[in-house]
GROMACS .gro file of C-alpha atoms in nm:
model
  291
    1MET     CA    1   8.640  13.978   5.729
    2THR     CA    2   8.585  13.723   6.006
    3ARG     CA    3   8.859  13.468   6.076
    4VAL     CA    4   8.759  13.123   6.193
    5GLY     CA    5   8.959  13.016   6.498
    6SER     CA    6   9.132  12.682   6.533
    7ALA     CA    7   8.989  12.389   6.728
    8PRO     CA    8   9.195  12.450   7.046
    9ASP     CA    9   9.089  12.819   7.046
   10GLN     CA   10   8.724  12.723   7.013
   11GLU     CA   11   8.755  12.472   7.299
   12LEU     CA   12   8.919  12.739   7.515
   13GLN     CA   13   8.638  12.985   7.440
   14LEU     CA   14   8.376  12.724   7.527
   15LEU     CA   15   8.555  12.648   7.853
   16ARG     CA   16   8.564  13.017   7.947
   17MET     CA   17   8.195  13.058   7.864
   18ASP     CA   18   8.112  12.757   8.080
   19ARG     CA   19   8.308  12.896   8.375
   20HIS     CA   20   8.143  13.236   8.332
   21HIS     CA   21   7.802  13.069   8.323
   22ASN     CA   22   7.870  12.884   8.647
   23GLY     CA   23   7.998  13.202   8.810
   24VAL     CA   24   8.320  13.040   8.928
   25THR     CA   25   8.662  13.120   8.786
   26GLN     CA   26   8.992  12.945   8.838
   27ASN     CA   27   9.126  13.229   9.051
   28GLU     CA   28   8.825  13.213   9.280
   29GLU     CA   29   8.868  12.837   9.326
   30GLU     CA   30   9.236  12.841   9.412
   31GLU     CA   31   9.308  13.183   9.560
   32PRO     CA   32   9.149  13.285   9.892
   33SER     CA   33   8.950  13.605   9.916
   34CYS     CA   34   9.095  13.930  10.048
   35GLY     CA   35   8.916  13.893  10.381
   36ASN     CA   36   9.047  13.542  10.438
   37THR     CA   37   9.399  13.653  10.350
   38CYS     CA   38   9.387  13.937  10.604
   39CYS     CA   39   9.248  13.706  10.873
   40GLN     CA   40   9.517  13.445  10.809
   41GLY     CA   41   9.785  13.713  10.818
   42LEU     CA   42   9.663  13.836  11.157
   43ILE     CA   43   9.657  13.483  11.300
   44ILE     CA   44  10.009  13.416  11.176
   45PHE     CA   45  10.128  13.751  11.317
   46PHE     CA   46   9.984  13.678  11.662
   47SER     CA   47  10.133  13.327  11.645
   48TRP     CA   48  10.478  13.475  11.596
   49ILE     CA   49  10.418  13.715  11.888
   50LEU     CA   50  10.307  13.427  12.110
   51MET     CA   51  10.613  13.230  12.005
   52PHE     CA   52  10.847  13.516  12.098
   53LEU     CA   53  10.670  13.573  12.430
   54THR     CA   54  10.709  13.208  12.530
   55PHE     CA   55  11.067  13.185  12.407
   56PRO     CA   56  11.266  12.959  12.466
   57PHE     CA   57  10.991  12.716  12.568
   58SER     CA   58  10.819  12.754  12.232
   59LEU     CA   59  11.123  12.604  12.059
   60CYS     CA   60  11.022  12.261  12.184
   61ALA     CA   61  10.708  12.278  11.969
   62ALA     CA   62  10.854  12.481  11.682
   63ILE     CA   63  11.164  12.275  11.604
   64LYS     CA   64  11.109  11.949  11.419
   65ILE     CA   65  11.366  11.691  11.311
   66ILE     CA   66  11.294  11.453  11.025
   67GLN     CA   67  11.497  11.140  10.953
   68GLU     CA   68  11.674  11.077  10.621
   69TYR     CA   69  11.401  10.837  10.502
   70GLU     CA   70  11.112  11.066  10.605
   71ARG     CA   71  10.946  11.375  10.461
   72ALA     CA   72  10.714  11.624  10.630
   73VAL     CA   73  10.406  11.775  10.464
   74ILE     CA   74  10.308  12.103  10.634
   75PHE     CA   75   9.962  12.260  10.625
   76ARG     CA   76   9.941  12.624  10.728
   77MET     CA   77   9.590  12.741  10.810
   78GLY     CA   78   9.457  12.434  10.630
   79ARG     CA   79   9.645  12.502  10.308
   80LEU     CA   80   9.959  12.333  10.181
   81ALA     CA   81  10.267  12.532  10.278
   82PRO     CA   82  10.479  12.654   9.986
   83GLY     CA   83  10.788  12.455   9.902
   84GLY     CA   84  10.630  12.109   9.912
   85ALA     CA   85  10.754  11.840  10.148
   86LYS     CA   86  11.024  11.931  10.401
   87GLY     CA   87  11.319  11.729  10.516
   88PRO     CA   88  11.532  11.554  10.596
   89GLY     CA   89  11.693  11.742  10.883
   90LEU     CA   90  11.580  12.029  11.104
   91PHE     CA   91  11.314  12.290  11.024
   92PHE     CA   92  11.075  12.526  11.204
   93ILE     CA   93  10.695  12.541  11.218
   94LEU     CA   94  10.441  12.771  11.382
   95PRO     CA   95  10.280  12.564  11.659
   96CYS     CA   96   9.944  12.744  11.646
   97THR     CA   97   9.884  12.751  11.271
   98ASP     CA   98  10.085  12.464  11.121
   99GLU     CA   99   9.990  12.098  11.105
  100ILE     CA  100  10.253  11.843  11.010
  101ARG     CA  101  10.220  11.498  10.853
  102VAL     CA  102  10.532  11.279  10.844
  103ILE     CA  103  10.554  11.027  10.556
  104ASP     CA  104  10.792  10.730  10.555
  105GLN     CA  105  10.953  10.680  10.211
  106ARG     CA  106  11.106  10.340  10.280
  107THR     CA  107  10.980  10.030  10.100
  108ILE     CA  108  10.682   9.876  10.279
  109SER     CA  109  10.570   9.516  10.235
  110PHE     CA  110  10.243   9.351  10.328
  111ASP     CA  111  10.072   9.017  10.274
  112VAL     CA  112   9.756   9.013  10.068
  113PRO     CA  113   9.498   8.806  10.259
  114PRO     CA  114   9.415   8.469  10.098
  115GLN     CA  115   9.163   8.526   9.819
  116GLU     CA  116   8.924   8.259   9.691
  117VAL     CA  117   8.924   8.294   9.314
  118LEU     CA  118   8.719   8.115   9.048
  119SER     CA  119   8.956   8.056   8.759
  120LYS     CA  120   8.870   8.074   8.391
  121ASP     CA  121   8.824   7.696   8.375
  122SER     CA  122   8.584   7.699   8.675
  123VAL     CA  123   8.828   7.582   8.942
  124THR     CA  124   8.811   7.740   9.288
  125VAL     CA  125   9.158   7.817   9.424
  126THR     CA  126   9.291   8.015   9.720
  127VAL     CA  127   9.573   8.253   9.633
  128ASP     CA  128   9.781   8.482   9.854
  129ALA     CA  129  10.054   8.726   9.752
  130VAL     CA  130  10.300   8.981   9.890
  131VAL     CA  131  10.332   9.341   9.768
  132TYR     CA  132  10.626   9.581   9.801
  133PHE     CA  133  10.562   9.954   9.759
  134ARG     CA  134  10.700  10.294   9.859
  135VAL     CA  135  10.592  10.659   9.853
  136PHE     CA  136  10.761  10.865   9.582
  137ASP     CA  137  10.553  11.185   9.631
  138PRO     CA  138  10.466  11.263   9.996
  139VAL     CA  139  10.238  11.554   9.902
  140MET     CA  140  10.019  11.341   9.674
  141SER     CA  141  10.002  11.060   9.933
  142VAL     CA  142   9.854  11.306  10.186
  143ILE     CA  143   9.632  11.523   9.966
  144ASN     CA  144   9.490  11.275   9.714
  145VAL     CA  145   9.405  10.983   9.946
  146GLU     CA  146   9.301  10.953  10.309
  147ASN     CA  147   9.507  10.643  10.393
  148TYR     CA  148   9.747  10.539  10.120
  149GLN     CA  149   9.851  10.217  10.294
  150GLY     CA  150   9.497  10.092  10.350
  151SER     CA  151   9.390  10.194  10.001
  152THR     CA  152   9.687  10.012   9.847
  153ARG     CA  153   9.602   9.696  10.044
  154LEU     CA  154   9.240   9.698   9.929
  155LEU     CA  155   9.336   9.769   9.569
  156ALA     CA  156   9.589   9.483   9.575
  157ALA     CA  157   9.326   9.235   9.698
  158THR     CA  158   9.067   9.336   9.437
  159THR     CA  159   9.322   9.346   9.153
  160LEU     CA  160   9.447   8.999   9.250
  161ARG     CA  161   9.095   8.856   9.226
  162ASN     CA  162   9.021   9.031   8.897
  163ILE     CA  163   9.342   8.922   8.724
  164LEU     CA  164   9.338   8.560   8.841
  165GLY     CA  165   8.974   8.530   8.737
  166THR     CA  166   9.086   8.564   8.374
  167LYS     CA  167   9.353   8.291   8.404
  168THR     CA  168   9.323   7.913   8.390
  169LEU     CA  169   9.462   7.690   8.662
  170ALA     CA  170   9.750   7.580   8.436
  171GLU     CA  171   9.844   7.942   8.368
  172MET     CA  172   9.843   8.024   8.741
  173LEU     CA  173  10.076   7.735   8.819
  174ALA     CA  174  10.307   7.754   8.517
  175HIS     CA  175  10.326   8.129   8.450
  176ARG     CA  176  10.352   8.289   8.794
  177ASP     CA  177  10.613   8.542   8.681
  178GLU     CA  178  10.391   8.675   8.402
  179VAL     CA  179  10.090   8.698   8.637
  180SER     CA  180  10.303   8.880   8.898
  181SER     CA  181  10.430   9.127   8.636
  182GLU     CA  182  10.076   9.202   8.520
  183LEU     CA  183   9.961   9.255   8.878
  184GLN     CA  184  10.253   9.491   8.944
  185ARG     CA  185  10.178   9.694   8.632
  186LEU     CA  186   9.808   9.735   8.713
  187LEU     CA  187   9.871   9.821   9.079
  188ASP     CA  188  10.140  10.073   8.986
  189SER     CA  189   9.908  10.251   8.742
  190GLY     CA  190   9.625  10.252   8.997
  191THR     CA  191   9.833  10.392   9.284
  192ASP     CA  192  10.027  10.647   9.077
  193PRO     CA  193   9.778  10.933   9.155
  194TRP     CA  194   9.832  10.860   9.525
  195GLY     CA  195  10.209  10.911   9.502
  196VAL     CA  196  10.273  10.539   9.559
  197LYS     CA  197  10.512  10.325   9.353
  198VAL     CA  198  10.445   9.949   9.353
  199GLU     CA  199  10.790   9.795   9.311
  200ARG     CA  200  10.717   9.422   9.318
  201VAL     CA  201  10.431   9.173   9.348
  202GLU     CA  202  10.491   8.805   9.417
  203ILE     CA  203  10.236   8.522   9.434
  204LYS     CA  204  10.323   8.320   9.742
  205ASP     CA  205  10.099   8.016   9.715
  206VAL     CA  206   9.816   7.871   9.509
  207ARG     CA  207   9.616   7.629   9.726
  208LEU     CA  208   9.384   7.380   9.557
  209PRO     CA  209   9.081   7.203   9.709
  210LEU     CA  210   9.156   6.866   9.870
  211GLN     CA  211   8.943   6.669   9.624
  212LEU     CA  212   9.116   6.835   9.328
  213GLN     CA  213   9.455   6.754   9.479
  214ARG     CA  214   9.359   6.386   9.507
  215ALA     CA  215   9.229   6.381   9.149
  216MET     CA  216   9.547   6.544   9.018
  217ALA     CA  217   9.763   6.302   9.220
  218ALA     CA  218   9.573   6.001   9.081
  219GLU     CA  219   9.608   6.139   8.728
  220ALA     CA  220   9.982   6.192   8.773
  221GLU     CA  221  10.025   5.842   8.918
  222ALA     CA  222   9.836   5.684   8.627
  223SER     CA  223  10.048   5.881   8.380
  224ARG     CA  224  10.368   5.764   8.550
  225GLU     CA  225  10.254   5.400   8.545
  226ALA     CA  226  10.167   5.427   8.175
  227ARG     CA  227  10.511   5.569   8.096
  228ALA     CA  228  10.677   5.294   8.304
  229LYS     CA  229  10.494   5.022   8.110
  230VAL     CA  230  10.592   5.179   7.779
  231ILE     CA  231  10.957   5.199   7.887
  232ALA     CA  232  10.953   4.834   8.007
  233ALA     CA  233  10.801   4.719   7.678
  234GLU     CA  234  11.062   4.911   7.480
  235GLY     CA  235  11.334   4.750   7.694
  236GLU     CA  236  11.202   4.398   7.630
  237GLN     CA  237  11.183   4.474   7.259
  238ASN     CA  238  11.544   4.591   7.250
  239ALA     CA  239  11.654   4.288   7.458
  240SER     CA  240  11.478   4.043   7.226
  241ARG     CA  241  11.651   4.200   6.928
  242ALA     CA  242  11.988   4.166   7.100
  243LEU     CA  243  11.916   3.802   7.190
  244LYS     CA  244  11.814   3.727   6.833
  245GLU     CA  245  12.139   3.873   6.701
  246ALA     CA  246  12.338   3.672   6.958
  247ALA     CA  247  12.154   3.350   6.865
  248ASP     CA  248  12.224   3.409   6.497
  249ILE     CA  249  12.596   3.455   6.568
  250ILE     CA  250  12.612   3.139   6.786
  251ALA     CA  251  12.421   2.937   6.524
  252GLN     CA  252  12.689   3.010   6.266
  253SER     CA  253  12.954   2.824   6.476
  254PRO     CA  254  12.857   2.506   6.677
  255SER     CA  255  13.175   2.531   6.885
  256ALA     CA  256  13.059   2.869   7.014
  257LEU     CA  257  12.762   2.699   7.179
  258GLN     CA  258  12.991   2.451   7.358
  259LEU     CA  259  13.207   2.736   7.480
  260ARG     CA  260  12.895   2.904   7.613
  261TYR     CA  261  12.807   2.580   7.799
  262LEU     CA  262  13.149   2.571   7.959
  263GLN     CA  263  13.130   2.936   8.057
  264THR     CA  264  12.795   2.876   8.225
  265LEU     CA  265  12.937   2.578   8.421
  266ASN     CA  266  13.232   2.790   8.532
  267THR     CA  267  12.995   3.059   8.659
  268ILE     CA  268  12.785   2.805   8.854
  269SER     CA  269  13.089   2.640   9.013
  270ALA     CA  270  13.230   2.976   9.127
  271GLU     CA  271  12.925   3.033   9.345
  272LYS     CA  272  12.996   2.714   9.556
  273ASN     CA  273  12.666   2.548   9.479
  274SER     CA  274  12.606   2.185   9.575
  275THR     CA  275  12.397   2.119   9.267
  276ILE     CA  276  12.550   2.130   8.920
  277ILE     CA  277  12.332   2.120   8.612
  278PHE     CA  278  12.475   1.971   8.295
  279PRO     CA  279  12.308   2.103   7.985
  280LEU     CA  280  12.188   1.843   7.739
  281PRO     CA  281  12.218   1.933   7.373
  282ILE     CA  282  11.888   1.963   7.190
  283ASP     CA  283  12.029   1.766   6.896
  284MET     CA  284  12.052   1.449   7.107
  285LEU     CA  285  11.685   1.478   7.201
  286LYS     CA  286  11.592   1.518   6.837
  287GLY     CA  287  11.774   1.193   6.759
  288PHE     CA  288  11.576   1.001   7.023
  289GLY     CA  289  11.254   1.154   6.900
  290SER     CA  290  11.307   1.037   6.542
  291LYS     CA  291  11.345   0.674   6.653
   0.00000   0.00000   0.00000
């Protein structure tokens, strides 16, 4: 009775059949042949002999010292040496067969060149930013990419243009933190296969065209003038209401008006003026007008 295999088993069988059809197996891709292994062993053996024959002068090339913030990736006969990255401290290499690449794991910062971006609302702006990154896997930064610093710089410039092209001018100016966080997330995911961790991205400046700056300044000035006129009108309205209430209170008592006259005369005389104005009651003028 035939048993039907599960989906993962079927996929594994198909993968093995495909590798058998191509004539290449996993062991053949990763492991060197017997002849290459023997040849490498002989070269390494003669390298040790040469090192002992030239001792102690060979120690100058065999001893390496790596700082606390550095790691060394060693290639022996073109293949990655077992054990991964070395350091910090002192270690030995074979001068004839080993090649060493030293990777700095400190945080590196660089300025993204100013990028001219067409925003979502069809406004051309010039934006520049600063990026902070570090290497968290020295082996990946050497094997998976030729120049991790240059690649990170180019990726930062292209990602900056792509992200800001989907934002409006108001979003660029008002939501810089959100745009910076999105840039950091995309750059970190893009540089992760290279062994690079993007820690922070900050937008330094958003420069607008000169004509757009003048138009925005004129718009802001007109808005301020409109608000000033509205505030002045509201002040006059409130003042007229207060004057009306004061006039109603004074009209209820005629003596209050006389006291107000005397208070005004006292204020004028305190300023040492040569001219004194005597107020004439309106009721007297009404009497002359009736005659």
